[in-house]
Coordinates of C-alpha atoms in Angstrom, one line a residue:
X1 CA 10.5 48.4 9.5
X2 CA 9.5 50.1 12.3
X3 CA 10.2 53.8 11.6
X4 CA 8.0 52.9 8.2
X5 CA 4.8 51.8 10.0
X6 CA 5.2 51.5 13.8
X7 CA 1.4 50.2 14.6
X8 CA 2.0 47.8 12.1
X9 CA 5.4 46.9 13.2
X10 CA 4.2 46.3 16.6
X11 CA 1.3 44.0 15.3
X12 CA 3.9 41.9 13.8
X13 CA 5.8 41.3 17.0
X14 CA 2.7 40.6 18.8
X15 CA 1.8 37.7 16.0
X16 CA 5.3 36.9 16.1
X17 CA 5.3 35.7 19.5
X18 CA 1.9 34.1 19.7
X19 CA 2.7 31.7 16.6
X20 CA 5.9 30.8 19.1
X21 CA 4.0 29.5 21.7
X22 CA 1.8 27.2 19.2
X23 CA 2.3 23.7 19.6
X24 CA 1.1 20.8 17.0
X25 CA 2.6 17.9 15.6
X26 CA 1.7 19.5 11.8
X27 CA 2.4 22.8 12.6
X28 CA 6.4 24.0 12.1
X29 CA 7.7 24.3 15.5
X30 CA 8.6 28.9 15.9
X31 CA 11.5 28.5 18.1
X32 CA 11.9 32.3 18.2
X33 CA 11.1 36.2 17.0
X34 CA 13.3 38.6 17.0
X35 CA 14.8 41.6 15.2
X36 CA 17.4 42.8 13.6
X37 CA 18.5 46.2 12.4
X38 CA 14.8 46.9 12.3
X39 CA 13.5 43.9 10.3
X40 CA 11.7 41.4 12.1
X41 CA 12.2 37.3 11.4
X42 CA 11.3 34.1 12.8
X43 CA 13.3 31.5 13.8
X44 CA 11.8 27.8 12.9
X45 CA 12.5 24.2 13.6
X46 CA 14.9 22.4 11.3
X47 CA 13.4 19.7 9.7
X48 CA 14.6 16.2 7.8
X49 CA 12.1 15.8 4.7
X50 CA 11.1 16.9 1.5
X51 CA 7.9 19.7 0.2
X52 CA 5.2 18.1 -1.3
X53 CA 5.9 19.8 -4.1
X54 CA 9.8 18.0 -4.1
X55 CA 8.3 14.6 -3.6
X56 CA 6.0 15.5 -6.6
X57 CA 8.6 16.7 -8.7
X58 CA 10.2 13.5 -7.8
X59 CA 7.5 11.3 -8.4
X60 CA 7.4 9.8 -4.6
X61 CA 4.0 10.2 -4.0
X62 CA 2.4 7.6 -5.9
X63 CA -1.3 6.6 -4.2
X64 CA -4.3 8.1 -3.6
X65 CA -3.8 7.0 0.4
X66 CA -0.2 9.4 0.6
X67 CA -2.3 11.9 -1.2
X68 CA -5.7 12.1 1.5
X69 CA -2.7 11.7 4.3
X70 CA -0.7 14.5 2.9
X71 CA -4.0 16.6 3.4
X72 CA -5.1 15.4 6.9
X73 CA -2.0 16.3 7.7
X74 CA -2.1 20.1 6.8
X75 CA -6.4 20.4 7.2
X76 CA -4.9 19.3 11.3
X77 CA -2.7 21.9 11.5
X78 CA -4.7 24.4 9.6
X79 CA -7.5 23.4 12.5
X80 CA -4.7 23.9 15.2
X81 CA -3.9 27.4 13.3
X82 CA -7.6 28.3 12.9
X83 CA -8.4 27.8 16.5
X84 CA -6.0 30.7 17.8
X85 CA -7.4 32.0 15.3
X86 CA -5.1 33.1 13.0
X87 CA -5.1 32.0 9.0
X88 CA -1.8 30.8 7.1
X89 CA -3.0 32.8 3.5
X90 CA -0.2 30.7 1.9
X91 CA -0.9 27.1 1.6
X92 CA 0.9 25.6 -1.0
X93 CA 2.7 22.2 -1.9
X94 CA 6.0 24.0 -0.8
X95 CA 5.0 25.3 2.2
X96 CA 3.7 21.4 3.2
X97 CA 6.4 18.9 4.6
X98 CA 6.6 15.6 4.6
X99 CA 9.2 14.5 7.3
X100 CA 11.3 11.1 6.8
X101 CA 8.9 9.7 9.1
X102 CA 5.7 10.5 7.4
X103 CA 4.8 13.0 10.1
X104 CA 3.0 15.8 7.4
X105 CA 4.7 19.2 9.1
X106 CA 2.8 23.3 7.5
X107 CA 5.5 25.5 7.4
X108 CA 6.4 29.2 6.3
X109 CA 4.0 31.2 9.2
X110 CA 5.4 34.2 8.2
X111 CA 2.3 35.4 7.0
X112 CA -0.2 34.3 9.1
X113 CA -2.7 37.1 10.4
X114 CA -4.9 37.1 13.1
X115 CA -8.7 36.1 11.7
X116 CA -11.0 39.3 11.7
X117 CA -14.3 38.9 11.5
X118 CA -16.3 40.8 9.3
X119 CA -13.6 42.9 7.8
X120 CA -11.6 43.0 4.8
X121 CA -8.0 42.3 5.0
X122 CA -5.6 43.4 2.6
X123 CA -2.1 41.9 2.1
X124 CA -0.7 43.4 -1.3
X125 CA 1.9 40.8 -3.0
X126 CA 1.1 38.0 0.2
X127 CA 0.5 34.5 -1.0
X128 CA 0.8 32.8 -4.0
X129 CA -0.9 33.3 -7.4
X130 CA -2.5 29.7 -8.5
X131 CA -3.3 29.2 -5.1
X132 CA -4.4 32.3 -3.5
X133 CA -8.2 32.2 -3.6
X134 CA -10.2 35.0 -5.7
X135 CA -11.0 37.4 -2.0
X136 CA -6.8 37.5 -1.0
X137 CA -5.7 37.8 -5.0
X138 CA -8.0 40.0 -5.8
X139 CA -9.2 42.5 -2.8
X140 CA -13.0 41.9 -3.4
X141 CA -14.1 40.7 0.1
X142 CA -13.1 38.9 3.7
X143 CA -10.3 36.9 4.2
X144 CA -11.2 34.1 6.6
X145 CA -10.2 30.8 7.4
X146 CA -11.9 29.9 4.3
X147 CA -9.3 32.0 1.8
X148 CA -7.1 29.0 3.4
X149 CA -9.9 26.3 2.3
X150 CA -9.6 27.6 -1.2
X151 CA -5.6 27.0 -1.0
X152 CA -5.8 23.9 0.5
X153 CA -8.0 23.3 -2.3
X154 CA -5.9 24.1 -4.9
X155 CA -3.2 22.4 -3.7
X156 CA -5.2 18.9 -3.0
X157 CA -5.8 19.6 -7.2
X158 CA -1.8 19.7 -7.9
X159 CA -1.5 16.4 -5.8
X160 CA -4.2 14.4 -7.7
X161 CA -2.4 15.9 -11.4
X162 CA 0.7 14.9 -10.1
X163 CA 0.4 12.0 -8.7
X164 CA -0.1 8.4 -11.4
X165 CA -3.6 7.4 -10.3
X166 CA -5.0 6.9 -13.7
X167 CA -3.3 3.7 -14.4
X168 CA -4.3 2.4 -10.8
X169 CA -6.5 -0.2 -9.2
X170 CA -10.2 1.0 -9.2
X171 CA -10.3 1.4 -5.7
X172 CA -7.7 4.5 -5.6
X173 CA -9.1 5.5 -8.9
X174 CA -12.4 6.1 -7.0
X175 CA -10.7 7.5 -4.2
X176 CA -9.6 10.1 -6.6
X177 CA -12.5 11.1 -8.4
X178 CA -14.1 11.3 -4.7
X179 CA -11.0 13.8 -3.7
X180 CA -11.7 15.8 -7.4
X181 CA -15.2 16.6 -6.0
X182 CA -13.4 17.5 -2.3
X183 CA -11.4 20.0 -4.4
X184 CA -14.0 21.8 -6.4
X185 CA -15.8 22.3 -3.4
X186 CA -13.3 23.5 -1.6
X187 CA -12.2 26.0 -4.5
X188 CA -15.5 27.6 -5.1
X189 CA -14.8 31.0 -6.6
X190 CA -17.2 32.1 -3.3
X191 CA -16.5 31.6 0.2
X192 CA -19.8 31.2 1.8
X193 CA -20.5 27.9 -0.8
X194 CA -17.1 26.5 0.2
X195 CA -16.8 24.0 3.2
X196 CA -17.4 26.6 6.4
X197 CA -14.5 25.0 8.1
X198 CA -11.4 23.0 8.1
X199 CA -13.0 20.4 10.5
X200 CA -15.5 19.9 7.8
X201 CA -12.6 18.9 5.4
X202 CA -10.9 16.7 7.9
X203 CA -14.1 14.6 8.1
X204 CA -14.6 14.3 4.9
X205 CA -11.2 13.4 4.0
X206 CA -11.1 10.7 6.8
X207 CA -14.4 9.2 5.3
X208 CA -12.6 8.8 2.1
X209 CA -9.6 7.1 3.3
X210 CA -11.9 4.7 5.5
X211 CA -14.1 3.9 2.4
X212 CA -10.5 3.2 0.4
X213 CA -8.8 1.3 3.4
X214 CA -12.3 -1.1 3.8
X215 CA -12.1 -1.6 -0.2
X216 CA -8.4 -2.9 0.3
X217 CA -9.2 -5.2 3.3
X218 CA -12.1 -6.5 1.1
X219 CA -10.1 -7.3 -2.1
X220 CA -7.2 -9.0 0.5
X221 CA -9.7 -10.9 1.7
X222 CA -11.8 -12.0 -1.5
X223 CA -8.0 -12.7 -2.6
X224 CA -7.1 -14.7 0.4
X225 CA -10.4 -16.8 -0.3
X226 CA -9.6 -17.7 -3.9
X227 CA -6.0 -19.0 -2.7
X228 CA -7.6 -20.9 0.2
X229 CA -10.2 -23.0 -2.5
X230 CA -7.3 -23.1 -5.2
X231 CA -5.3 -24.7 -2.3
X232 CA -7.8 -27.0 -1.1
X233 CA -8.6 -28.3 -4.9
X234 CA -5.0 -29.1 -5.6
X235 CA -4.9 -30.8 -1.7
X236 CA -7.8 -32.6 -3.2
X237 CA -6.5 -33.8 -6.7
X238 CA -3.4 -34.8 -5.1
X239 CA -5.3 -37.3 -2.4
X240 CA -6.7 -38.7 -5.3
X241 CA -3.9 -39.2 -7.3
X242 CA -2.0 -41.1 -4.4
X243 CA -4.8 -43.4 -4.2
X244 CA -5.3 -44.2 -7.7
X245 CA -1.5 -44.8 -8.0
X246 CA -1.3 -46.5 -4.9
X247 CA -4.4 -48.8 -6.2
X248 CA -2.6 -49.6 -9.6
X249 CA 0.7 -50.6 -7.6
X250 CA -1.3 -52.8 -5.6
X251 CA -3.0 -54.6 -8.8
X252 CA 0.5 -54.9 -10.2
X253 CA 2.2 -56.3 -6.9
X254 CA -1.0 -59.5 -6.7
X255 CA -0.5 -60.1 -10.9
X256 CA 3.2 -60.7 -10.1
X257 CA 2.5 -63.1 -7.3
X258 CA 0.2 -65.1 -9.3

């Protein structure tokens, strides 16, 4: 409230209305900020989907492809939100949207902060615990753009526990174990031996879903070839079963003649 803290209360606003005037497809659209009997709120975009921590609950995220998309997805808005910069310091799987039409939509910016570098922010009872990385849970250091690497982390490691991979084709199976090592990465307990950016996760991420998608193409096509030669024997066994028969008729046809 503003009688409680004015300078802080006037920060707010100020973040209030920058976040409504950021635009990306994976970024919640902030129609408006405003106030009311003191207390300030934003106003977001209505959206037609589900949390990823529904569809989990659900069991409607079943590959390790919806998984890395589910994460390019919130790494591109994180990249958006990083650039402003300002850092979310609540990623979690129900804060992250997937929309009827697969567009992957980070919500809940009601606690996102400007980035400062080189001091120590402190946001007593903000985020999530299981997901809040060691620096915002704790106190101990800078919150950057990496405290939100650490939850992005975290939550990549709820998708690959909830999600059936282990009785999978070895393709996504190696997907996953490559998106395990993602994860601990980006989860170190300190920052500076995390990735030093989101745009290093993107990459890496996209890397992995290339490697999967080649691996798919490959098996469809080492597939496509067995079918092809089982084809072409069976074309082959039934040529020569026509003649043969056709020989024997013959034989039969010139015995009754004679």
């Amino acid at each position: 409230r503003h009688q409680d803290n004015p300078v802080a209360y006037q920060k707010l606003r100020e973040e209030m209305k920058t976040l409504a005037k950021v635009k990306h497809a994976n970024l919640v659209r902030v129609q408006d900020a405003d106030e009311e009997d003191g207390c300030l709120f934003l106003v977001m975009e209505l959206l037609d989907g589900d949390t990823l921590h529904t569809l989990c609950a659900k069991r409607k995220i079943g590959s390790a492809v919806e998984i890395i998309d589910a994460m390019l997805g919130t790494c591109r808005g994180l990249e958006k939100l990083h650039a402003i910069p300002k850092i979310h310091l609540d990623i979690k799987p129900a804060n992250v949207m997937r929309l009827n039409d697969g567009t992957i939509k980070v919500i809940d910016l009601g606690l996102a902060v400007d980035i400062v570098a080189g001091t120590q922010l402190s946001h007593d009872g903000a985020g999530t615990r299981g997901f809040m990385s060691p620096e915002q849970a704790q106190g101990t250091g800078r919150i950057d753009q990496r405290s939100d690497i650490y939850s992005t982390g975290r939550m990549l490691k709820y998708l690959l526990v909830k999600t059936p991979i282990a009785s999978a084709s070895k393709r996504q199976i190696r997907a996953a174990r490559k998106l395990e090592a993602l994860a601990d990465w980006m989860t170190h307990k300190s920052p500076g031996k995390r990735p030093r950016n989101i745009t290093v996760v993107i990459s890496r991420l996209e890397k992995i879903r290339r490697a999967l998608l080649r691996s798919r193409v490959k098996t469809a096509l080492q597939a496509s070839a067995i079918l092809a030669v089982v084809a072409l024997g069976i074309s082959v066994i039934v040529a020569n079963y026509g003649d043969n028969t056709g020989g024997i008729a013959d034989r039969s046809v010139v015995q009754d003649e004679v």
